[in-house]
Amino acid sequence: MKFPIESQIFSEFISNNDLFNKTKENLVQCLNNFYKTDQVRFDEMFEADLDQVINTYVFKNGGVSLGKSFCYDPPLDYTSVWIRIYDNENDYLAEYTAFYDLELNCIDDQLK
């Protein structure tokens, strides 16, 4: 089977749109909102305060994918970008995913 997207073009799309930095900015905003709204759950999840997570934890680019959701009429095309969060001891703690529409506006995100 021939994959319908050229790998080099997809890599250029990721690079030209600075998707990982764009997503990291969204991640920091998500962490700020999470900390402000539910500090107890934040502390349980990350075992650290907001400043320590943002300034000392490691954010590793996980991946980028193109998707089509058939839950909408018409179906929704989107790009998802995920970043994994590791603590100071390189233990995996969470994954943040941002979902972008065709204009690369963040339409949803999740932290799990």
CSV table of N, CA, C and O in Angstrom, one decimal:
chain,number,residue,atom,x,y,z
A,1,MET,N,0.8,-1.2,0.0
A,1,MET,CA,0.0,0.0,0.0
A,1,MET,C,0.9,1.2,0.0
A,1,MET,O,1.8,1.3,0.8
A,2,LYS,N,0.6,2.2,-0.8
A,2,LYS,CA,1.3,3.4,-0.9
A,2,LYS,C,0.6,4.4,0.1
A,2,LYS,O,-0.6,4.7,0.0
A,3,PHE,N,1.4,4.9,1.0
A,3,PHE,CA,0.9,5.9,2.0
A,3,PHE,C,0.5,7.2,1.2
A,3,PHE,O,1.3,7.7,0.4
A,4,PRO,N,-0.7,7.8,1.5
A,4,PRO,CA,-1.2,8.9,0.7
A,4,PRO,C,-0.5,10.2,0.9
A,4,PRO,O,-0.8,11.2,0.3
A,5,ILE,N,0.5,10.3,1.8
A,5,ILE,CA,1.2,11.5,2.1
A,5,ILE,C,2.7,11.3,2.0
A,5,ILE,O,3.2,10.3,2.5
A,6,GLU,N,3.3,12.2,1.3
A,6,GLU,CA,4.8,12.1,1.1
A,6,GLU,C,5.5,12.5,2.4
A,6,GLU,O,5.2,13.5,3.0
A,7,SER,N,6.4,11.6,2.9
A,7,SER,CA,7.0,11.8,4.2
A,7,SER,C,7.8,13.1,4.3
A,7,SER,O,7.7,13.8,5.3
A,8,GLN,N,8.5,13.5,3.2
A,8,GLN,CA,9.3,14.7,3.2
A,8,GLN,C,8.3,16.0,3.3
A,8,GLN,O,8.6,16.9,4.0
A,9,ILE,N,7.2,15.9,2.6
A,9,ILE,CA,6.3,17.0,2.6
A,9,ILE,C,5.7,17.2,4.0
A,9,ILE,O,5.5,18.3,4.6
A,10,PHE,N,5.4,16.0,4.7
A,10,PHE,CA,4.8,16.0,6.0
A,10,PHE,C,5.8,16.6,7.0
A,10,PHE,O,5.5,17.4,7.9
A,11,SER,N,7.1,16.2,6.9
A,11,SER,CA,8.2,16.7,7.7
A,11,SER,C,8.3,18.2,7.6
A,11,SER,O,8.5,18.9,8.6
A,12,GLU,N,8.2,18.7,6.4
A,12,GLU,CA,8.3,20.1,6.1
A,12,GLU,C,7.1,20.8,6.7
A,12,GLU,O,7.3,21.9,7.3
A,13,PHE,N,5.9,20.3,6.6
A,13,PHE,CA,4.8,20.8,7.3
A,13,PHE,C,5.0,21.0,8.8
A,13,PHE,O,4.7,22.1,9.3
A,14,ILE,N,5.5,20.0,9.4
A,14,ILE,CA,5.8,20.0,10.8
A,14,ILE,C,6.8,21.1,11.2
A,14,ILE,O,6.5,22.0,12.0
A,15,SER,N,7.9,21.2,10.4
A,15,SER,CA,8.9,22.2,10.6
A,15,SER,C,8.5,23.6,10.3
A,15,SER,O,8.7,24.5,11.1
A,16,ASN,N,7.9,23.8,9.1
A,16,ASN,CA,7.5,25.1,8.7
A,16,ASN,C,6.4,25.7,9.6
A,16,ASN,O,6.4,27.0,9.7
A,17,ASN,N,5.6,24.9,10.2
A,17,ASN,CA,4.6,25.5,11.1
A,17,ASN,C,5.0,25.4,12.6
A,17,ASN,O,4.2,25.7,13.5
A,18,ASP,N,6.2,25.0,12.9
A,18,ASP,CA,6.8,25.0,14.2
A,18,ASP,C,5.8,24.3,15.2
A,18,ASP,O,5.6,24.8,16.3
A,19,LEU,N,5.3,23.2,14.8
A,19,LEU,CA,4.2,22.5,15.5
A,19,LEU,C,4.6,22.1,17.0
A,19,LEU,O,3.8,22.3,17.9
A,20,PHE,N,5.9,21.7,17.2
A,20,PHE,CA,6.2,21.3,18.6
A,20,PHE,C,6.3,22.5,19.5
A,20,PHE,O,5.9,22.5,20.6
A,21,ASN,N,6.9,23.6,19.0
A,21,ASN,CA,7.0,24.8,19.9
A,21,ASN,C,5.6,25.4,20.1
A,21,ASN,O,5.3,25.9,21.2
A,22,LYS,N,4.8,25.4,19.0
A,22,LYS,CA,3.4,25.9,19.2
A,22,LYS,C,2.6,25.0,20.2
A,22,LYS,O,1.9,25.6,21.1
A,23,THR,N,2.8,23.7,20.2
A,23,THR,CA,2.2,22.8,21.1
A,23,THR,C,2.8,23.0,22.5
A,23,THR,O,2.0,22.9,23.5
A,24,LYS,N,4.0,23.2,22.6
A,24,LYS,CA,4.6,23.5,24.0
A,24,LYS,C,4.1,24.7,24.6
A,24,LYS,O,3.8,24.7,25.8
A,25,GLU,N,3.8,25.8,23.8
A,25,GLU,CA,3.2,27.0,24.4
A,25,GLU,C,1.8,26.6,24.9
A,25,GLU,O,1.4,27.1,26.0
A,26,ASN,N,1.0,25.8,24.1
A,26,ASN,CA,-0.3,25.4,24.6
A,26,ASN,C,-0.2,24.6,25.8
A,26,ASN,O,-1.1,24.7,26.7
A,27,LEU,N,0.8,23.7,25.9
A,27,LEU,CA,1.0,22.9,27.1
A,27,LEU,C,1.2,23.7,28.3
A,27,LEU,O,0.6,23.5,29.3
A,28,VAL,N,2.1,24.7,28.2
A,28,VAL,CA,2.4,25.6,29.4
A,28,VAL,C,1.1,26.3,29.8
A,28,VAL,O,0.8,26.4,31.0
A,29,GLN,N,0.3,26.7,28.9
A,29,GLN,CA,-1.0,27.4,29.2
A,29,GLN,C,-1.9,26.4,29.9
A,29,GLN,O,-2.6,26.7,30.9
A,30,CYS,N,-2.0,25.1,29.4
A,30,CYS,CA,-2.8,24.1,30.0
A,30,CYS,C,-2.3,23.8,31.4
A,30,CYS,O,-3.2,23.7,32.3
A,31,LEU,N,-1.0,23.7,31.6
A,31,LEU,CA,-0.5,23.5,33.0
A,31,LEU,C,-0.9,24.6,33.9
A,31,LEU,O,-1.2,24.4,35.1
A,32,ASN,N,-0.8,25.8,33.4
A,32,ASN,CA,-1.2,27.0,34.2
A,32,ASN,C,-2.6,26.9,34.6
A,32,ASN,O,-3.0,27.1,35.8
A,33,ASN,N,-3.5,26.6,33.7
A,33,ASN,CA,-4.9,26.5,34.0
A,33,ASN,C,-5.2,25.4,34.9
A,33,ASN,O,-6.0,25.5,35.8
A,34,PHE,N,-4.6,24.2,34.7
A,34,PHE,CA,-4.8,23.1,35.6
A,34,PHE,C,-4.3,23.4,37.0
A,34,PHE,O,-5.1,23.1,38.0
A,35,TYR,N,-3.2,24.1,37.2
A,35,TYR,CA,-2.7,24.4,38.5
A,35,TYR,C,-3.7,25.4,39.2
A,35,TYR,O,-3.9,25.3,40.4
A,36,LYS,N,-4.2,26.4,38.4
A,36,LYS,CA,-5.1,27.4,39.0
A,36,LYS,C,-6.4,26.8,39.4
A,36,LYS,O,-7.0,27.2,40.4
A,37,THR,N,-6.9,25.8,38.7
A,37,THR,CA,-8.2,25.3,38.9
A,37,THR,C,-8.3,24.1,39.9
A,37,THR,O,-9.3,23.9,40.5
A,38,ASP,N,-7.2,23.3,39.9
A,38,ASP,CA,-7.2,22.1,40.8
A,38,ASP,C,-5.8,21.8,41.2
A,38,ASP,O,-5.2,20.8,40.8
A,39,GLN,N,-5.3,22.6,42.1
A,39,GLN,CA,-3.9,22.5,42.6
A,39,GLN,C,-3.6,21.1,43.2
A,39,GLN,O,-2.5,20.6,43.1
A,40,VAL,N,-4.6,20.6,43.9
A,40,VAL,CA,-4.4,19.3,44.6
A,40,VAL,C,-4.2,18.2,43.6
A,40,VAL,O,-3.2,17.4,43.7
A,41,ARG,N,-5.0,18.1,42.6
A,41,ARG,CA,-4.8,17.1,41.5
A,41,ARG,C,-3.5,17.3,40.8
A,41,ARG,O,-2.9,16.4,40.4
A,42,PHE,N,-3.2,18.6,40.5
A,42,PHE,CA,-1.9,18.9,39.8
A,42,PHE,C,-0.8,18.4,40.6
A,42,PHE,O,0.1,17.7,40.1
A,43,ASP,N,-0.7,18.6,41.9
A,43,ASP,CA,0.4,18.2,42.8
A,43,ASP,C,0.4,16.7,42.8
A,43,ASP,O,1.5,16.1,42.8
A,44,GLU,N,-0.7,16.0,42.8
A,44,GLU,CA,-0.8,14.5,42.9
A,44,GLU,C,-0.2,14.0,41.6
A,44,GLU,O,0.5,13.0,41.6
A,45,MET,N,-0.6,14.6,40.4
A,45,MET,CA,-0.2,14.1,39.1
A,45,MET,C,1.3,14.3,38.9
A,45,MET,O,2.0,13.4,38.4
A,46,PHE,N,1.8,15.5,39.3
A,46,PHE,CA,3.2,15.8,38.9
A,46,PHE,C,4.2,15.8,40.1
A,46,PHE,O,5.4,15.9,39.9
A,47,GLU,N,3.7,15.7,41.3
A,47,GLU,CA,4.5,15.6,42.5
A,47,GLU,C,5.5,16.8,42.6
A,47,GLU,O,6.6,16.7,43.0
A,48,ALA,N,5.0,18.0,42.1
A,48,ALA,CA,5.8,19.2,42.1
A,48,ALA,C,4.9,20.4,41.9
A,48,ALA,O,3.7,20.2,41.4
A,49,ASP,N,5.3,21.5,42.2
A,49,ASP,CA,4.5,22.7,41.9
A,49,ASP,C,4.7,23.2,40.5
A,49,ASP,O,5.5,22.6,39.7
A,50,LEU,N,3.9,24.1,40.1
A,50,LEU,CA,3.9,24.6,38.7
A,50,LEU,C,5.2,25.0,38.2
A,50,LEU,O,5.7,24.6,37.1
A,51,ASP,N,5.9,25.9,39.0
A,51,ASP,CA,7.2,26.4,38.5
A,51,ASP,C,8.2,25.3,38.3
A,51,ASP,O,9.0,25.3,37.3
A,52,GLN,N,8.2,24.3,39.2
A,52,GLN,CA,9.2,23.2,39.0
A,52,GLN,C,8.9,22.4,37.8
A,52,GLN,O,9.8,22.0,37.0
A,53,VAL,N,7.6,22.1,37.5
A,53,VAL,CA,7.2,21.4,36.3
A,53,VAL,C,7.6,22.1,35.1
A,53,VAL,O,8.3,21.5,34.2
A,54,ILE,N,7.3,23.4,35.0
A,54,ILE,CA,7.6,24.1,33.8
A,54,ILE,C,9.1,24.3,33.6
A,54,ILE,O,9.6,24.3,32.5
A,55,ASN,N,9.8,24.6,34.7
A,55,ASN,CA,11.3,24.9,34.6
A,55,ASN,C,12.2,23.8,34.6
A,55,ASN,O,13.4,23.9,34.2
A,56,THR,N,11.8,22.7,35.2
A,56,THR,CA,12.8,21.6,35.4
A,56,THR,C,12.4,20.2,34.8
A,56,THR,O,13.3,19.4,34.6
A,57,TYR,N,11.1,20.0,34.5
A,57,TYR,CA,10.7,18.8,33.9
A,57,TYR,C,11.0,18.8,32.4
A,57,TYR,O,11.2,19.8,31.8
A,58,VAL,N,11.1,17.6,31.9
A,58,VAL,CA,11.5,17.4,30.5
A,58,VAL,C,10.3,17.2,29.6
A,58,VAL,O,9.4,16.3,29.9
A,59,PHE,N,10.1,18.0,28.6
A,59,PHE,CA,9.1,17.9,27.6
A,59,PHE,C,9.6,17.3,26.3
A,59,PHE,O,10.5,17.9,25.7
A,60,LYS,N,9.3,16.1,26.0
A,60,LYS,CA,9.8,15.4,24.8
A,60,LYS,C,8.7,15.3,23.7
A,60,LYS,O,7.6,14.9,24.0
A,61,ASN,N,9.1,15.7,22.5
A,61,ASN,CA,8.2,15.7,21.4
A,61,ASN,C,7.8,14.2,21.2
A,61,ASN,O,8.7,13.3,21.1
A,62,GLY,N,6.5,13.9,21.1
A,62,GLY,CA,6.0,12.6,20.9
A,62,GLY,C,5.7,12.2,19.5
A,62,GLY,O,6.2,11.2,19.0
A,63,GLY,N,4.9,13.1,18.9
A,63,GLY,CA,4.6,12.8,17.5
A,63,GLY,C,3.6,13.8,16.9
A,63,GLY,O,3.0,14.6,17.6
A,64,VAL,N,3.3,13.6,15.6
A,64,VAL,CA,2.3,14.4,14.9
A,64,VAL,C,1.5,13.5,14.1
A,64,VAL,O,2.1,12.6,13.4
A,65,SER,N,0.2,13.6,14.0
A,65,SER,CA,-0.6,12.8,13.1
A,65,SER,C,-1.7,13.7,12.5
A,65,SER,O,-2.1,14.7,13.1
A,66,LEU,N,-2.1,13.2,11.3
A,66,LEU,CA,-3.2,13.8,10.7
A,66,LEU,C,-4.4,12.9,10.9
A,66,LEU,O,-4.3,11.7,10.9
A,67,GLY,N,-5.6,13.5,11.1
A,67,GLY,CA,-6.7,12.6,11.4
A,67,GLY,C,-8.0,13.1,10.8
A,67,GLY,O,-8.1,14.3,10.3
A,68,LYS,N,-9.0,12.3,10.8
A,68,LYS,CA,-10.3,12.7,10.3
A,68,LYS,C,-11.3,12.1,11.3
A,68,LYS,O,-11.3,10.9,11.5
A,69,SER,N,-12.1,12.9,11.9
A,69,SER,CA,-13.1,12.5,12.8
A,69,SER,C,-14.5,12.4,12.1
A,69,SER,O,-15.0,13.4,11.6
A,70,PHE,N,-15.1,11.2,12.2
A,70,PHE,CA,-16.4,11.1,11.5
A,70,PHE,C,-17.5,11.3,12.5
A,70,PHE,O,-18.7,11.0,12.2
A,71,CYS,N,-17.2,11.8,13.7
A,71,CYS,CA,-18.2,12.2,14.7
A,71,CYS,C,-18.9,13.5,14.3
A,71,CYS,O,-19.8,13.9,15.0
A,72,TYR,N,-18.4,14.2,13.3
A,72,TYR,CA,-19.0,15.5,12.8
A,72,TYR,C,-19.5,15.3,11.4
A,72,TYR,O,-19.2,14.4,10.7
A,73,ASP,N,-20.4,16.2,11.1
A,73,ASP,CA,-21.0,16.3,9.8
A,73,ASP,C,-20.9,17.7,9.2
A,73,ASP,O,-21.5,18.6,9.7
A,74,PRO,N,-20.0,17.9,8.3
A,74,PRO,CA,-19.1,16.9,7.6
A,74,PRO,C,-18.0,16.5,8.5
A,74,PRO,O,-17.6,17.1,9.5
A,75,PRO,N,-17.3,15.4,8.2
A,75,PRO,CA,-16.2,14.9,9.0
A,75,PRO,C,-15.1,16.0,9.1
A,75,PRO,O,-14.9,16.8,8.2
A,76,LEU,N,-14.5,16.0,10.3
A,76,LEU,CA,-13.5,17.0,10.7
A,76,LEU,C,-12.1,16.5,10.4
A,76,LEU,O,-11.7,15.5,11.0
A,77,ASP,N,-11.3,17.2,9.6
A,77,ASP,CA,-9.9,17.0,9.4
A,77,ASP,C,-9.1,17.7,10.5
A,77,ASP,O,-9.4,18.9,10.8
A,78,TYR,N,-8.1,17.1,11.1
A,78,TYR,CA,-7.4,17.8,12.1
A,78,TYR,C,-5.9,17.2,12.2
A,78,TYR,O,-5.6,16.2,11.6
A,79,THR,N,-5.1,18.0,12.8
A,79,THR,CA,-3.7,17.6,13.1
A,79,THR,C,-3.6,17.4,14.7
A,79,THR,O,-4.1,18.3,15.4
A,80,SER,N,-3.0,16.4,15.1
A,80,SER,CA,-2.8,16.2,16.6
A,80,SER,C,-1.3,16.2,16.8
A,80,SER,O,-0.5,15.6,16.0
A,81,VAL,N,-0.8,16.8,17.9
A,81,VAL,CA,0.6,16.9,18.2
A,81,VAL,C,0.6,16.5,19.7
A,81,VAL,O,-0.1,17.1,20.5
A,82,TRP,N,1.5,15.6,20.1
A,82,TRP,CA,1.6,15.2,21.5
A,82,TRP,C,3.0,15.4,22.0
A,82,TRP,O,4.0,15.2,21.3
A,83,ILE,N,3.1,15.7,23.3
A,83,ILE,CA,4.4,15.9,24.0
A,83,ILE,C,4.3,15.1,25.3
A,83,ILE,O,3.3,15.2,26.0
A,84,ARG,N,5.3,14.4,25.5
A,84,ARG,CA,5.4,13.6,26.8
A,84,ARG,C,6.1,14.4,27.9
A,84,ARG,O,7.1,15.1,27.6
A,85,ILE,N,5.7,14.2,29.1
A,85,ILE,CA,6.3,14.9,30.2
A,85,ILE,C,7.0,13.9,31.1
A,85,ILE,O,6.4,12.9,31.6
A,86,TYR,N,8.2,14.2,31.4
A,86,TYR,CA,9.1,13.4,32.3
A,86,TYR,C,9.6,14.2,33.5
A,86,TYR,O,9.8,15.4,33.3
A,87,ASP,N,9.7,13.6,34.6
A,87,ASP,CA,10.2,14.3,35.8
A,87,ASP,C,11.7,14.4,35.7
A,87,ASP,O,12.4,14.0,34.8
A,88,ASN,N,12.3,14.9,36.8
A,88,ASN,CA,13.8,15.1,36.9
A,88,ASN,C,14.5,13.8,36.8
A,88,ASN,O,15.7,13.7,36.5
A,89,GLU,N,13.9,12.7,37.2
A,89,GLU,CA,14.5,11.4,37.2
A,89,GLU,C,14.2,10.6,35.9
A,89,GLU,O,14.4,9.4,35.9
A,90,ASN,N,13.6,11.3,34.9
A,90,ASN,CA,13.3,10.7,33.6
A,90,ASN,C,12.2,9.7,33.7
A,90,ASN,O,12.1,8.8,32.9
A,91,ASP,N,11.3,9.8,34.7
A,91,ASP,CA,10.1,9.0,34.8
A,91,ASP,C,9.0,9.6,34.1
A,91,ASP,O,8.7,10.8,34.2
A,92,TYR,N,8.3,8.8,33.2
A,92,TYR,CA,7.2,9.3,32.5
A,92,TYR,C,6.0,9.7,33.4
A,92,TYR,O,5.6,8.9,34.2
A,93,LEU,N,5.4,10.9,33.2
A,93,LEU,CA,4.3,11.3,34.1
A,93,LEU,C,3.0,11.5,33.3
A,93,LEU,O,2.0,11.2,33.9
A,94,ALA,N,3.1,12.1,32.2
A,94,ALA,CA,1.9,12.4,31.5
A,94,ALA,C,2.2,12.7,30.0
A,94,ALA,O,3.3,12.8,29.6
A,95,GLU,N,1.1,12.8,29.2
A,95,GLU,CA,1.2,13.2,27.8
A,95,GLU,C,0.1,14.2,27.5
A,95,GLU,O,-1.0,14.1,28.0
A,96,TYR,N,0.6,15.3,26.9
A,96,TYR,CA,-0.3,16.4,26.4
A,96,TYR,C,-0.5,16.3,24.9
A,96,TYR,O,0.5,16.1,24.2
A,97,THR,N,-1.7,16.4,24.5
A,97,THR,CA,-2.1,16.3,23.1
A,97,THR,C,-2.9,17.6,22.7
A,97,THR,O,-3.9,17.9,23.4
A,98,ALA,N,-2.5,18.3,21.7
A,98,ALA,CA,-3.2,19.4,21.2
A,98,ALA,C,-3.8,19.0,19.8
A,98,ALA,O,-3.1,18.3,19.0
A,99,PHE,N,-5.0,19.4,19.5
A,99,PHE,CA,-5.7,19.1,18.3
A,99,PHE,C,-5.9,20.5,17.5
A,99,PHE,O,-6.4,21.4,18.1
A,100,TYR,N,-5.5,20.5,16.3
A,100,TYR,CA,-5.5,21.7,15.5
A,100,TYR,C,-6.5,21.5,14.3
A,100,TYR,O,-6.4,20.4,13.6
A,101,ASP,N,-7.2,22.6,13.9
A,101,ASP,CA,-8.0,22.5,12.7
A,101,ASP,C,-7.1,22.8,11.5
A,101,ASP,O,-5.9,22.9,11.6
A,102,LEU,N,-7.7,22.9,10.3
A,102,LEU,CA,-6.9,23.1,9.1
A,102,LEU,C,-6.1,24.4,9.0
A,102,LEU,O,-5.2,24.6,8.3
A,103,GLU,N,-6.6,25.4,9.8
A,103,GLU,CA,-5.9,26.7,9.9
A,103,GLU,C,-4.9,26.7,11.1
A,103,GLU,O,-4.3,27.7,11.4
A,104,LEU,N,-4.7,25.5,11.7
A,104,LEU,CA,-3.8,25.3,12.8
A,104,LEU,C,-4.2,26.2,14.1
A,104,LEU,O,-3.3,26.6,14.9
A,105,ASN,N,-5.5,26.3,14.2
A,105,ASN,CA,-6.0,26.9,15.5
A,105,ASN,C,-6.3,25.7,16.4
A,105,ASN,O,-6.8,24.6,16.0
A,106,CYS,N,-5.8,25.8,17.7
A,106,CYS,CA,-6.0,24.7,18.6
A,106,CYS,C,-7.5,24.7,18.9
A,106,CYS,O,-8.1,25.6,19.5
A,107,ILE,N,-8.1,23.5,18.6
A,107,ILE,CA,-9.6,23.3,18.8
A,107,ILE,C,-9.9,22.5,20.0
A,107,ILE,O,-11.0,22.5,20.5
A,108,ASP,N,-8.9,21.8,20.5
A,108,ASP,CA,-9.1,21.0,21.7
A,108,ASP,C,-7.7,20.5,22.2
A,108,ASP,O,-6.7,20.6,21.5
A,109,ASP,N,-7.7,20.1,23.5
A,109,ASP,CA,-6.4,19.5,24.0
A,109,ASP,C,-6.8,18.6,25.2
A,109,ASP,O,-7.9,18.6,25.7
A,110,GLN,N,-5.8,17.8,25.5
A,110,GLN,CA,-6.0,16.9,26.6
A,110,GLN,C,-4.7,16.6,27.3
A,110,GLN,O,-3.6,16.6,26.7
A,111,LEU,N,-4.8,16.4,28.6
A,111,LEU,CA,-3.6,16.0,29.4
A,111,LEU,C,-4.0,14.7,30.1
A,111,LEU,O,-5.0,14.7,30.8
A,112,LYS,N,-3.2,13.7,29.9
A,112,LYS,CA,-3.5,12.4,30.5
A,112,LYS,C,-2.3,11.7,31.0
A,112,LYS,O,-1.2,12.0,30.6
